[in-house]
Amino acid sequence: MPRVVHFEIHAENPERAISFYKGVLGWNFQKWDGPLDYWVITTGPQEQPGINGGLVRRRGPINGDAVIAYVCTVDVPNVDEYTEKATKAGGQLALPKMAIPGIGWLAYCKDTEGNIFGMMCRDANAK
């Protein structure tokens, strides 16, 4: 059964958002050494229940087109298969499948209520 394994915060100003979450929640941020403008978030020690996440620079203006929420990402065995399942169940594709180089494949969908969620399939060869 696919599980939530990651969350993302989309931010117009990543530095401002990082300062906010460090100050309020004490989270740690580490700039990802990859081709995307991305920071990995550690929310607590590994032995404590919870998940870690990431922060990404928001794509698009805040006018209904951009993501303006936390996005939970679900680990799935095949992004194409699960995107098809989502659309057949009444959801819609929000952002098509894209490679996260060296990590895997990611797509964003909207559920029947308009909530965005991510689906990721790990693939170290993704480019």
PDB file of C-alpha atoms in Angstrom:
ATOM      1  CA  MET A   1       0.000   0.000   0.000  1.00  0.00           C
ATOM      2  CA  PRO A   2       1.547   3.386  -0.985  1.00  0.00           C
ATOM      3  CA  ARG A   3       2.385   5.626   1.994  1.00  0.00           C
ATOM      4  CA  VAL A   4       3.155   9.296   2.512  1.00  0.00           C
ATOM      5  CA  VAL A   5       6.932   9.515   2.679  1.00  0.00           C
ATOM      6  CA  HIS A   6       7.688  13.190   2.082  1.00  0.00           C
ATOM      7  CA  PHE A   7       6.153  16.656   2.173  1.00  0.00           C
ATOM      8  CA  GLU A   8       7.041  19.823   0.310  1.00  0.00           C
ATOM      9  CA  ILE A   9       6.657  23.492   1.078  1.00  0.00           C
ATOM     10  CA  HIS A  10       6.410  25.731  -1.996  1.00  0.00           C
ATOM     11  CA  ALA A  11       7.793  29.206  -1.314  1.00  0.00           C
ATOM     12  CA  GLU A  12       8.062  32.404  -3.318  1.00  0.00           C
ATOM     13  CA  ASN A  13      11.006  33.439  -1.143  1.00  0.00           C
ATOM     14  CA  PRO A  14      12.814  30.290   0.089  1.00  0.00           C
ATOM     15  CA  GLU A  15      15.190  32.193   2.373  1.00  0.00           C
ATOM     16  CA  ARG A  16      12.268  33.887   4.131  1.00  0.00           C
ATOM     17  CA  ALA A  17      10.423  30.560   4.502  1.00  0.00           C
ATOM     18  CA  ILE A  18      13.544  28.827   5.826  1.00  0.00           C
ATOM     19  CA  SER A  19      14.004  31.557   8.428  1.00  0.00           C
ATOM     20  CA  PHE A  20      10.341  31.212   9.446  1.00  0.00           C
ATOM     21  CA  TYR A  21      10.382  27.417   9.913  1.00  0.00           C
ATOM     22  CA  LYS A  22      13.788  27.420  11.624  1.00  0.00           C
ATOM     23  CA  GLY A  23      12.592  30.060  14.067  1.00  0.00           C
ATOM     24  CA  VAL A  24       9.142  28.637  14.732  1.00  0.00           C
ATOM     25  CA  LEU A  25       9.705  24.867  14.609  1.00  0.00           C
ATOM     26  CA  GLY A  26      13.477  24.460  14.816  1.00  0.00           C
ATOM     27  CA  TRP A  27      13.637  22.513  11.546  1.00  0.00           C
ATOM     28  CA  ASN A  28      16.998  22.095   9.783  1.00  0.00           C
ATOM     29  CA  PHE A  29      17.433  22.960   6.090  1.00  0.00           C
ATOM     30  CA  GLN A  30      20.187  21.710   3.794  1.00  0.00           C
ATOM     31  CA  LYS A  31      20.544  22.973   0.206  1.00  0.00           C
ATOM     32  CA  TRP A  32      20.283  19.995  -2.154  1.00  0.00           C
ATOM     33  CA  ASP A  33      23.368  19.420  -4.301  1.00  0.00           C
ATOM     34  CA  GLY A  34      21.365  18.860  -7.463  1.00  0.00           C
ATOM     35  CA  PRO A  35      20.211  20.809 -10.495  1.00  0.00           C
ATOM     36  CA  LEU A  36      17.019  22.130  -8.848  1.00  0.00           C
ATOM     37  CA  ASP A  37      16.594  25.002  -6.403  1.00  0.00           C
ATOM     38  CA  TYR A  38      15.678  22.706  -3.483  1.00  0.00           C
ATOM     39  CA  TRP A  39      16.318  22.367   0.249  1.00  0.00           C
ATOM     40  CA  VAL A  40      15.946  19.133   2.252  1.00  0.00           C
ATOM     41  CA  ILE A  41      14.134  19.596   5.574  1.00  0.00           C
ATOM     42  CA  THR A  42      14.906  17.501   8.651  1.00  0.00           C
ATOM     43  CA  THR A  43      12.032  17.831  11.107  1.00  0.00           C
ATOM     44  CA  GLY A  44      13.460  15.739  13.927  1.00  0.00           C
ATOM     45  CA  PRO A  45      15.596  12.751  14.893  1.00  0.00           C
ATOM     46  CA  GLN A  46      15.184   9.480  12.973  1.00  0.00           C
ATOM     47  CA  GLU A  47      14.037   7.586  16.071  1.00  0.00           C
ATOM     48  CA  GLN A  48      11.100   9.987  16.534  1.00  0.00           C
ATOM     49  CA  PRO A  49       7.898   9.331  14.532  1.00  0.00           C
ATOM     50  CA  GLY A  50       7.350  11.685  11.601  1.00  0.00           C
ATOM     51  CA  ILE A  51       8.571  12.428   8.107  1.00  0.00           C
ATOM     52  CA  ASN A  52      11.066  14.827   6.615  1.00  0.00           C
ATOM     53  CA  GLY A  53      10.430  17.034   3.641  1.00  0.00           C
ATOM     54  CA  GLY A  54      11.688  19.628   1.265  1.00  0.00           C
ATOM     55  CA  LEU A  55      11.309  23.241   0.276  1.00  0.00           C
ATOM     56  CA  VAL A  56      11.136  24.314  -3.363  1.00  0.00           C
ATOM     57  CA  ARG A  57      10.916  27.692  -5.034  1.00  0.00           C
ATOM     58  CA  ARG A  58       7.280  28.202  -6.070  1.00  0.00           C
ATOM     59  CA  ARG A  59       6.651  27.924  -9.805  1.00  0.00           C
ATOM     60  CA  GLY A  60       4.190  30.537 -10.966  1.00  0.00           C
ATOM     61  CA  PRO A  61       2.348  33.457  -9.387  1.00  0.00           C
ATOM     62  CA  ILE A  62      -0.173  33.122  -6.580  1.00  0.00           C
ATOM     63  CA  ASN A  63      -3.238  33.439  -8.771  1.00  0.00           C
ATOM     64  CA  GLY A  64      -4.606  29.911  -8.661  1.00  0.00           C
ATOM     65  CA  ASP A  65      -1.906  28.422 -10.907  1.00  0.00           C
ATOM     66  CA  ALA A  66       0.861  27.953  -8.331  1.00  0.00           C
ATOM     67  CA  VAL A  67       1.001  25.522  -5.437  1.00  0.00           C
ATOM     68  CA  ILE A  68       0.312  27.456  -2.217  1.00  0.00           C
ATOM     69  CA  ALA A  69       0.195  24.630   0.312  1.00  0.00           C
ATOM     70  CA  TYR A  70       2.150  21.786   1.787  1.00  0.00           C
ATOM     71  CA  VAL A  71       2.246  18.934  -0.675  1.00  0.00           C
ATOM     72  CA  CYS A  72       2.460  15.376   0.617  1.00  0.00           C
ATOM     73  CA  THR A  73       4.224  12.943  -1.683  1.00  0.00           C
ATOM     74  CA  VAL A  74       3.323   9.261  -1.813  1.00  0.00           C
ATOM     75  CA  ASP A  75       5.843   6.557  -2.723  1.00  0.00           C
ATOM     76  CA  VAL A  76       4.386   4.557  -5.648  1.00  0.00           C
ATOM     77  CA  PRO A  77       5.843   1.730  -7.754  1.00  0.00           C
ATOM     78  CA  ASN A  78       5.025   3.440 -11.085  1.00  0.00           C
ATOM     79  CA  VAL A  79       4.123   7.118 -11.589  1.00  0.00           C
ATOM     80  CA  ASP A  80       2.417   6.560 -14.948  1.00  0.00           C
ATOM     81  CA  GLU A  81       0.207   3.780 -13.581  1.00  0.00           C
ATOM     82  CA  TYR A  82      -0.810   5.743 -10.496  1.00  0.00           C
ATOM     83  CA  THR A  83      -1.402   8.982 -12.433  1.00  0.00           C
ATOM     84  CA  GLU A  84      -3.780   7.016 -14.631  1.00  0.00           C
ATOM     85  CA  LYS A  85      -5.516   5.589 -11.542  1.00  0.00           C
ATOM     86  CA  ALA A  86      -5.931   9.105 -10.133  1.00  0.00           C
ATOM     87  CA  THR A  87      -7.442  10.539 -13.320  1.00  0.00           C
ATOM     88  CA  LYS A  88      -9.762   7.555 -13.798  1.00  0.00           C
ATOM     89  CA  ALA A  89     -10.987   8.049 -10.209  1.00  0.00           C
ATOM     90  CA  GLY A  90     -11.994  11.658 -10.938  1.00  0.00           C
ATOM     91  CA  GLY A  91      -8.759  13.450 -10.157  1.00  0.00           C
ATOM     92  CA  GLN A  92      -6.710  15.483 -12.594  1.00  0.00           C
ATOM     93  CA  LEU A  93      -3.087  15.948 -13.488  1.00  0.00           C
ATOM     94  CA  ALA A  94      -1.690  19.142 -11.928  1.00  0.00           C
ATOM     95  CA  LEU A  95       1.932  18.850 -13.150  1.00  0.00           C
ATOM     96  CA  PRO A  96       3.027  16.068 -15.514  1.00  0.00           C
ATOM     97  CA  LYS A  97       5.669  13.483 -14.708  1.00  0.00           C
ATOM     98  CA  MET A  98       9.127  14.988 -14.392  1.00  0.00           C
ATOM     99  CA  ALA A  99      12.541  13.622 -13.586  1.00  0.00           C
ATOM    100  CA  ILE A 100      14.199  14.540 -10.323  1.00  0.00           C
ATOM    101  CA  PRO A 101      17.740  13.688 -11.476  1.00  0.00           C
ATOM    102  CA  GLY A 102      19.294  10.853  -9.530  1.00  0.00           C
ATOM    103  CA  ILE A 103      16.207  10.506  -7.303  1.00  0.00           C
ATOM    104  CA  GLY A 104      13.213   9.382  -9.353  1.00  0.00           C
ATOM    105  CA  TRP A 105      10.062  10.397 -11.188  1.00  0.00           C
ATOM    106  CA  LEU A 106       7.501  12.810  -9.744  1.00  0.00           C
ATOM    107  CA  ALA A 107       4.019  13.935 -10.819  1.00  0.00           C
ATOM    108  CA  TYR A 108       1.476  16.126  -9.062  1.00  0.00           C
ATOM    109  CA  CYS A 109      -2.255  15.398  -9.202  1.00  0.00           C
ATOM    110  CA  LYS A 110      -5.366  17.030  -7.795  1.00  0.00           C
ATOM    111  CA  ASP A 111      -7.868  14.877  -5.983  1.00  0.00           C
ATOM    112  CA  THR A 112     -11.618  15.235  -6.467  1.00  0.00           C
ATOM    113  CA  GLU A 113     -11.609  18.120  -3.957  1.00  0.00           C
ATOM    114  CA  GLY A 114      -8.830  20.096  -5.660  1.00  0.00           C
ATOM    115  CA  ASN A 115      -6.095  19.109  -3.185  1.00  0.00           C
ATOM    116  CA  ILE A 116      -2.662  18.631  -4.747  1.00  0.00           C
ATOM    117  CA  PHE A 117      -0.527  15.614  -3.867  1.00  0.00           C
ATOM    118  CA  GLY A 118       2.672  14.203  -5.306  1.00  0.00           C
ATOM    119  CA  MET A 119       3.461  10.681  -6.440  1.00  0.00           C
ATOM    120  CA  MET A 120       7.101   9.619  -6.622  1.00  0.00           C
ATOM    121  CA  CYS A 121       8.731   6.486  -7.997  1.00  0.00           C
ATOM    122  CA  ARG A 122      12.359   6.099  -6.991  1.00  0.00           C
ATOM    123  CA  ASP A 123      14.773   5.690  -9.924  1.00  0.00           C
ATOM    124  CA  ALA A 124      18.431   6.625  -9.534  1.00  0.00           C
ATOM    125  CA  ASN A 125      18.694   6.770 -13.349  1.00  0.00           C
ATOM    126  CA  ALA A 126      16.002   9.442 -13.753  1.00  0.00           C
ATOM    127  CA  LYS A 127      17.216  12.396 -15.876  1.00  0.00           C
TER     128      LYS A 127
END
